[in-house]
Coordinates of N, CA and C and ligand atoms in Angstrom, one line a residue:
M1 N 66.1 38.3 -0.6 CA 66.9 37.5 0.4 C 68.0 38.4 0.9
S2 N 68.2 38.3 2.2 CA 69.2 39.2 2.9 C 70.6 38.6 2.6
E3 N 71.6 39.5 2.9 CA 73.0 39.0 2.7 C 73.3 37.8 3.6
D4 N 72.8 37.9 4.8 CA 73.0 36.7 5.7 C 72.5 35.4 5.2
Q5 N 71.3 35.5 4.6 CA 70.7 34.3 4.0 C 71.5 33.8 2.9
N6 N 72.1 34.8 2.1 CA 72.9 34.3 1.0 C 74.2 33.6 1.4
N7 N 74.6 34.0 2.6 CA 75.8 33.3 3.2 C 75.6 31.9 3.7
L8 N 74.3 31.6 3.9 CA 74.0 30.3 4.4 C 73.3 29.5 3.3
N9 N 74.1 28.7 2.7 CA 73.6 27.9 1.5 C 72.8 26.7 2.0
H10 N 71.5 26.7 1.6 CA 70.6 25.7 2.1 C 70.3 24.7 1.1
S11 N 71.2 24.5 0.1 CA 70.9 23.6 -1.0 C 70.8 22.1 -0.5
T12 N 71.3 21.8 0.7 CA 71.3 20.5 1.2 C 70.2 20.1 2.2
I13 N 69.2 21.0 2.3 CA 68.1 20.7 3.2 C 67.2 19.5 2.7
P14 N 67.1 18.4 3.4 CA 66.2 17.3 3.0 C 64.8 17.8 3.0
E15 N 64.0 17.3 2.0 CA 62.7 17.8 1.9 C 61.8 17.6 3.1
F16 N 62.0 16.4 3.8 CA 61.2 16.2 5.0 C 61.4 17.1 6.1
L17 N 62.5 17.9 6.1 CA 62.8 18.9 7.1 C 62.2 20.2 6.9
T18 N 61.9 20.5 5.7 CA 61.5 21.9 5.3 C 60.4 22.4 6.2
D19 N 59.4 21.6 6.6 CA 58.3 22.1 7.3 C 58.6 22.3 8.8
I20 N 59.6 21.8 9.3 CA 59.9 21.9 10.7 C 61.0 22.8 11.1
L21 N 61.8 23.2 10.1 CA 63.0 24.0 10.4 C 62.6 25.4 11.0
P22 N 63.4 25.9 11.9 CA 63.2 27.3 12.3 C 63.5 28.2 11.2
P23 N 63.0 29.5 11.3 CA 63.4 30.4 10.2 C 64.9 30.7 10.2
E24 N 65.4 31.0 9.0 CA 66.8 31.1 8.9 C 67.4 32.2 9.8
E25 N 66.6 33.3 10.0 CA 67.0 34.4 10.9 C 67.3 33.8 12.3
R26 N 66.4 32.9 12.7 CA 66.6 32.3 14.0 C 67.8 31.5 14.1
I27 N 68.1 30.7 13.1 CA 69.3 29.9 13.1 C 70.6 30.8 13.2
L28 N 70.5 31.9 12.6 CA 71.7 32.8 12.5 C 71.9 33.5 13.9
K29 N 70.9 33.5 14.7 CA 71.0 34.2 16.0 C 71.8 33.4 17.0
R30 N 71.5 32.1 17.2 CA 72.1 31.3 18.2 C 71.8 29.8 17.9
P31 N 72.5 28.9 18.4 CA 72.2 27.5 18.1 C 70.8 27.1 18.5
V32 N 70.2 26.1 17.8 CA 68.8 25.8 18.0 C 68.7 24.3 17.8
A33 N 67.8 23.7 18.7 CA 67.5 22.3 18.5 C 66.6 22.0 17.4
I34 N 66.9 20.9 16.7 CA 66.0 20.4 15.6 C 65.5 19.0 16.0
I35 N 64.2 18.8 16.1 CA 63.7 17.5 16.5 C 63.2 16.7 15.3
E36 N 63.9 15.7 15.0 CA 63.6 14.8 13.8 C 62.8 13.6 14.2
C37 N 61.7 13.8 14.9 CA 60.9 12.7 15.4 C 59.5 12.8 14.8
F38 N 59.2 11.9 13.9 CA 58.0 12.0 13.1 C 57.0 10.9 13.3
Q39 N 57.3 10.0 14.2 CA 56.4 8.8 14.5 C 55.7 9.1 15.7
E40 N 54.4 8.8 15.7 CA 53.5 9.1 16.8 C 53.6 7.8 17.8
I41 N 54.6 8.0 18.7 CA 54.8 6.9 19.6 C 54.7 7.4 21.1
P42 N 54.4 6.5 22.0 CA 54.3 6.9 23.4 C 55.6 7.2 24.0
C43 N 56.1 8.4 24.0 CA 57.4 8.8 24.4 C 57.4 10.3 24.7
N44 N 58.1 10.7 25.7 CA 58.2 12.2 25.9 C 59.3 12.7 26.8
P45 N 60.4 11.9 27.0 CA 61.5 12.5 27.8 C 62.1 13.8 27.3
C46 N 61.9 14.0 26.0 CA 62.4 15.3 25.5 C 61.7 16.5 26.2
V47 N 60.4 16.3 26.5 CA 59.6 17.4 27.1 C 60.2 17.8 28.4
D48 N 60.5 16.8 29.3 CA 61.0 17.0 30.6 C 62.5 17.5 30.6
S49 N 63.2 17.2 29.6 CA 64.6 17.5 29.5 C 64.9 19.0 29.3
C50 N 63.9 19.7 28.9 CA 64.2 21.1 28.5 C 64.0 22.1 29.6
P51 N 65.0 22.8 30.1 CA 64.8 23.7 31.2 C 64.1 25.0 30.8
Q52 N 64.0 25.2 29.5 CA 63.2 26.4 29.0 C 61.8 26.1 28.7
N53 N 61.4 24.8 28.9 CA 60.0 24.4 28.5 C 59.7 24.7 27.0
A54 N 60.8 24.5 26.2 CA 60.6 24.8 24.7 C 60.0 23.7 24.0
I55 N 60.0 22.5 24.6 CA 59.5 21.3 23.9 C 58.1 20.9 24.5
S56 N 57.2 20.7 23.6 CA 55.8 20.3 24.1 C 55.3 19.2 23.1
I57 N 54.4 18.4 23.7 CA 53.7 17.4 22.9 C 52.2 17.6 23.2
D58 N 51.5 18.0 22.2 CA 50.0 18.3 22.4 C 49.1 17.1 22.4
E59 N 48.0 17.2 23.0 CA 46.9 16.2 22.9 C 47.4 14.8 23.1
G60 N 48.1 14.5 24.2 CA 48.4 13.2 24.5 C 49.9 12.8 24.1
I61 N 50.4 11.8 24.8 CA 51.8 11.5 24.7 C 52.2 10.9 23.3
N62 N 51.2 10.4 22.6 CA 51.5 9.8 21.3 C 51.7 10.8 20.2
R63 N 51.5 12.1 20.4 CA 51.7 13.0 19.3 C 53.2 13.4 19.2
I64 N 53.5 13.9 18.0 CA 55.0 14.2 17.8 C 55.3 15.5 18.5
P65 N 56.5 15.7 19.0 CA 56.9 16.9 19.8 C 57.0 18.1 18.9
Q66 N 56.7 19.2 19.5 CA 56.8 20.6 18.9 C 57.9 21.3 19.7
I67 N 58.6 22.2 19.0 CA 59.6 23.0 19.7 C 59.3 24.5 19.4
D68 N 59.4 25.3 20.5 CA 59.3 26.8 20.4 C 60.7 27.3 20.2
Y69 N 61.0 27.7 19.0 CA 62.4 28.1 18.6 C 62.8 29.4 19.3
D70 N 61.9 30.2 19.7 CA 62.2 31.4 20.4 C 62.6 31.1 21.9
L71 N 62.1 30.0 22.4 CA 62.5 29.7 23.8 C 63.8 28.9 23.9
C72 N 64.1 28.1 22.8 CA 65.3 27.3 22.8 C 66.5 28.1 22.8
T73 N 67.4 27.7 23.8 CA 68.7 28.4 23.9 C 69.8 27.7 23.2
G74 N 69.5 26.5 22.7 CA 70.6 25.7 22.1 C 71.5 25.0 23.1
C75 N 71.0 24.8 24.3 CA 71.9 24.3 25.4 C 72.3 22.9 25.2
T76 N 71.7 22.1 24.4 CA 72.0 20.7 24.0 C 71.5 19.7 25.1
L77 N 70.9 20.1 26.2 CA 70.5 19.2 27.3 C 69.5 18.1 26.8
C78 N 68.7 18.5 25.8 CA 67.7 17.5 25.3 C 68.4 16.4 24.4
V79 N 69.5 16.7 23.9 CA 70.1 15.8 22.9 C 70.3 14.3 23.4
P80 N 70.9 14.2 24.6 CA 71.1 12.8 25.0 C 69.9 12.1 25.7
K81 N 68.9 12.9 25.9 CA 67.7 12.4 26.6 C 66.7 11.7 25.7
C82 N 66.9 11.8 24.4 CA 66.0 11.2 23.4 C 66.4 9.8 23.1
P83 N 65.6 8.8 23.5 CA 66.0 7.4 23.2 C 66.0 7.1 21.7
G84 N 65.4 7.9 21.0 CA 65.4 7.6 19.5 C 66.5 8.3 18.8
L85 N 67.4 9.0 19.6 CA 68.5 9.8 19.0 C 68.0 10.7 17.9
A86 N 67.0 11.4 18.2 CA 66.3 12.2 17.1 C 66.5 13.7 17.3
I87 N 67.2 14.1 18.3 CA 67.4 15.5 18.5 C 68.8 16.0 18.2
F88 N 68.9 17.0 17.5 CA 70.2 17.6 17.1 C 70.2 19.1 17.4
V89 N 71.3 19.7 17.6 CA 71.4 21.2 17.7 C 72.3 21.7 16.6
V90 N 71.8 22.7 15.9 CA 72.6 23.2 14.8 C 72.9 24.7 15.1
G91 N 74.0 25.2 14.5 CA 74.3 26.6 14.7 C 75.2 27.1 13.6
V92 N 75.3 28.4 13.5 CA 76.1 29.1 12.5 C 76.9 30.2 13.2
D93 N 78.2 30.2 12.9 CA 79.2 31.2 13.5 C 78.7 32.6 13.2
K94 N 78.6 33.4 14.2 CA 78.2 34.8 14.0 C 79.2 35.6 13.2
E95 N 80.5 35.3 13.4 CA 81.5 36.1 12.7 C 81.8 35.7 11.3
D96 N 81.6 34.4 11.1 CA 81.8 33.8 9.7 C 80.7 32.8 9.4
K97 N 79.8 33.3 8.6 CA 78.6 32.5 8.4 C 78.8 31.3 7.5
T98 N 80.0 31.1 7.0 CA 80.3 29.9 6.3 C 80.6 28.8 7.2
K99 N 80.8 29.1 8.5 CA 81.1 28.0 9.5 C 79.9 27.7 10.3
G100 N 79.7 26.4 10.5 CA 78.5 26.0 11.3 C 78.9 24.9 12.3
S101 N 77.9 24.4 13.0 CA 78.1 23.4 14.0 C 76.9 22.5 14.0
V102 N 77.1 21.2 14.3 CA 76.0 20.3 14.6 C 76.4 19.5 15.8
T103 N 75.4 19.4 16.7 CA 75.6 18.6 18.0 C 74.7 17.4 17.9
I104 N 75.4 16.2 18.1 CA 74.7 15.0 17.9 C 74.8 14.1 19.1
P105 N 73.9 13.1 19.3 CA 74.1 12.1 20.4 C 75.0 11.0 19.9
Y106 N 75.8 10.5 20.8 CA 76.8 9.5 20.4 C 76.9 8.4 21.4
E107 N 76.6 7.1 21.0 CA 76.5 6.0 22.0 C 77.6 5.0 21.8
F108 N 78.7 5.4 21.2 CA 79.8 4.4 21.1 C 80.9 4.7 22.2
N109 N 81.7 3.7 22.6 CA 82.6 3.9 23.6 C 83.9 4.6 23.2
D110 N 84.2 4.5 21.9 CA 85.4 5.2 21.4 C 85.2 6.7 21.2
L111 N 85.2 7.4 22.3 CA 85.0 8.9 22.1 C 86.1 9.6 21.3
P112 N 85.7 10.5 20.5 CA 86.7 11.2 19.8 C 87.3 12.3 20.7
Q113 N 88.4 12.8 20.3 CA 89.1 13.9 21.1 C 88.7 15.3 20.5
I114 N 88.7 16.3 21.4 CA 88.4 17.6 20.9 C 89.6 18.0 19.9
G115 N 89.2 18.6 18.8 CA 90.2 18.9 17.8 C 90.4 17.8 16.7
E116 N 89.9 16.7 17.0 CA 90.1 15.5 16.0 C 89.4 15.8 14.7
E117 N 90.0 15.5 13.6 CA 89.4 15.6 12.3 C 88.6 14.4 12.0
V118 N 87.4 14.5 11.6 CA 86.5 13.4 11.4 C 85.8 13.6 10.0
I119 N 85.0 12.7 9.6 CA 84.2 12.8 8.4 C 82.7 12.9 8.7
G120 N 82.1 14.0 8.4 CA 80.7 14.1 8.7 C 79.9 13.2 7.7
L121 N 78.9 12.5 8.3 CA 78.1 11.6 7.5 C 76.7 12.1 7.4
N122 N 76.0 11.7 6.3 CA 74.6 12.1 6.3 C 73.7 11.0 6.9
R123 N 72.4 11.2 6.8 CA 71.5 10.2 7.5 C 71.5 8.8 6.9
Q124 N 72.1 8.7 5.7 CA 72.3 7.4 5.1 C 73.7 6.8 5.4
G125 N 74.5 7.5 6.1 CA 75.8 7.1 6.5 C 76.8 7.4 5.4
K126 N 76.5 8.2 4.4 CA 77.4 8.5 3.4 C 78.3 9.8 3.8
P127 N 79.6 9.8 3.4 CA 80.4 10.9 3.7 C 79.9 12.2 3.0
V128 N 80.0 13.3 3.8 CA 79.5 14.5 3.3 C 80.5 15.6 3.2
T129 N 81.3 15.7 4.4 CA 82.2 16.8 4.5 C 83.2 16.5 5.6
P130 N 84.4 17.0 5.5 CA 85.3 17.0 6.7 C 84.7 17.8 7.8
A131 N 85.0 17.4 9.0 CA 84.5 18.1 10.2 C 85.5 18.0 11.3
V132 N 85.4 18.8 12.3 CA 86.4 18.8 13.4 C 85.5 18.7 14.7
V133 N 86.0 17.9 15.6 CA 85.3 17.7 16.9 C 85.5 19.0 17.7
K134 N 84.5 19.7 18.1 CA 84.6 20.9 18.8 C 84.4 20.8 20.3
K135 N 83.4 19.9 20.7 CA 83.1 19.7 22.1 C 82.7 18.2 22.3
V136 N 83.0 17.7 23.4 CA 82.6 16.3 23.8 C 82.1 16.4 25.3
I137 N 80.8 16.0 25.4 CA 80.2 16.1 26.8 C 79.8 14.7 27.2
V138 N 80.4 14.3 28.3 CA 80.0 13.0 29.0 C 79.8 13.4 30.4
S139 N 78.6 13.2 30.9 CA 78.4 13.5 32.4 C 77.2 12.6 32.9
K140 N 77.0 12.7 34.2 CA 75.9 11.9 34.8 C 74.6 12.3 34.1
I141 N 74.5 13.6 33.7 CA 73.2 14.0 33.1 C 73.0 13.3 31.8
T142 N 74.1 13.1 31.1 CA 73.9 12.5 29.7 C 73.8 11.0 29.8
D143 N 73.9 10.4 31.0 CA 73.8 8.9 31.1 C 74.9 8.3 30.2
K144 N 74.5 7.3 29.4 CA 75.5 6.6 28.6 C 75.7 7.3 27.2
T145 N 74.9 8.3 27.0 CA 75.0 8.9 25.6 C 75.8 10.2 25.7
A146 N 76.9 10.2 25.0 CA 77.8 11.4 24.9 C 77.1 12.4 23.9
V147 N 77.5 13.6 24.1 CA 77.0 14.7 23.2 C 78.3 15.3 22.5
I148 N 78.3 15.2 21.2 CA 79.4 15.6 20.4 C 79.0 16.8 19.5
T149 N 79.8 17.8 19.6 CA 79.6 19.0 18.7 C 80.7 19.0 17.6
L150 N 80.3 19.0 16.4 CA 81.2 19.1 15.2 C 81.2 20.5 14.7
S151 N 82.4 21.0 14.3 CA 82.5 22.2 13.4 C 82.6 21.7 12.0
L152 N 81.8 22.4 11.1 CA 81.8 22.0 9.7 C 81.2 23.2 8.9
P153 N 81.4 23.1 7.6 CA 80.8 24.2 6.8 C 79.3 24.3 7.0
S154 N 78.8 25.6 7.1 CA 77.4 25.8 7.5 C 76.4 25.2 6.5
E155 N 76.9 25.0 5.3 CA 75.9 24.5 4.3 C 75.5 23.1 4.5
F156 N 76.2 22.4 5.5 CA 75.9 21.0 5.8 C 75.2 20.8 7.1
I157 N 74.8 21.9 7.8 CA 74.3 21.7 9.1 C 72.9 20.9 9.1
H158 N 72.2 20.9 8.0 CA 71.0 20.2 8.0 C 71.2 18.8 7.3
E159 N 72.4 18.5 7.0 CA 72.6 17.2 6.3 C 73.5 16.2 7.2
V160 N 74.5 16.7 7.8 CA 75.3 15.9 8.7 C 74.6 15.5 9.9
R161 N 74.5 14.2 10.2 CA 73.8 13.7 11.4 C 74.6 12.6 12.1
F162 N 75.8 12.4 11.7 CA 76.7 11.5 12.4 C 78.1 11.7 11.8
F163 N 79.1 11.0 12.3 CA 80.5 11.2 11.8 C 81.2 9.9 11.9
K164 N 82.3 9.8 11.1 CA 83.2 8.7 11.1 C 84.6 9.2 11.5
R165 N 85.2 8.4 12.4 CA 86.6 8.8 12.8 C 87.5 8.4 11.6
Q166 N 88.6 9.2 11.5 CA 89.5 8.9 10.4 C 90.2 7.5 10.6
S167 N 90.3 7.1 11.8 CA 91.0 5.8 12.1 C 90.1 4.6 11.9
S168 N 88.7 4.9 11.8 CA 87.9 3.7 11.7 C 87.8 3.2 10.2
K169 N 87.6 1.9 10.0 CA 87.7 1.4 8.7 C 86.3 1.6 7.9
Ligands
SF4_1 S1 68.6 22.8 23.2 FE1 68.1 23.2 25.4 S2 66.7 24.9 25.3 FE2 66.7 24.0 23.2 S3 65.1 22.5 23.3 FE3 66.9 21.4 23.9 S4 67.0 21.5 26.1 FE4 65.5 23.0 25.4
SF4_2 S1 62.2 11.8 23.4 FE1 62.8 11.6 21.2 S2 61.7 9.9 20.4 FE2 60.7 10.5 22.3 S3 59.1 12.0 21.6 FE3 60.9 13.2 22.2 S4 62.0 13.4 20.2 FE4 60.5 11.8 19.9

């Protein structure tokens, strides 16, 4: 295992993700989208949302999407386009590999502020780690879904999938 890999603790990868994750070397290069869509449903806006043509669905619309991690730039444009809120973008800081980021879709009206300290939650809604809001994107392109990027310890980039504001009960 390389030194870089040692710096990125993957002890928190859920088992169901292990087959779809990009190689660790790829994650360390630049942010990358992770598509957590495992149900074969008639849906494909993710495919059209990607300017790099990195997302594809083989053999009919009912198949689950695939992503070409080499083509993905981590731009986050696909994140708000998924009606299932199943697309996330994860990244690791090149200068300090203990620092990571997770970009998530957010459909609530109470948008957090950049720099706000929040609590990163896992897929079950349980608190995992403190996090800081790094970026908030709301635009015509994102419709009613905002795109929020959190800064957090890199060991949690595959675990945190939502957040709780400190002010919320
Ligand atoms: S993050 Fe950007 S480049 Fe990557 S799959 Fe999504 S839209 Fe395509
Ligand atoms: S848009 Fe979302 S739910 Fe629909 S196929 Fe793509 S990833 Fe799955």
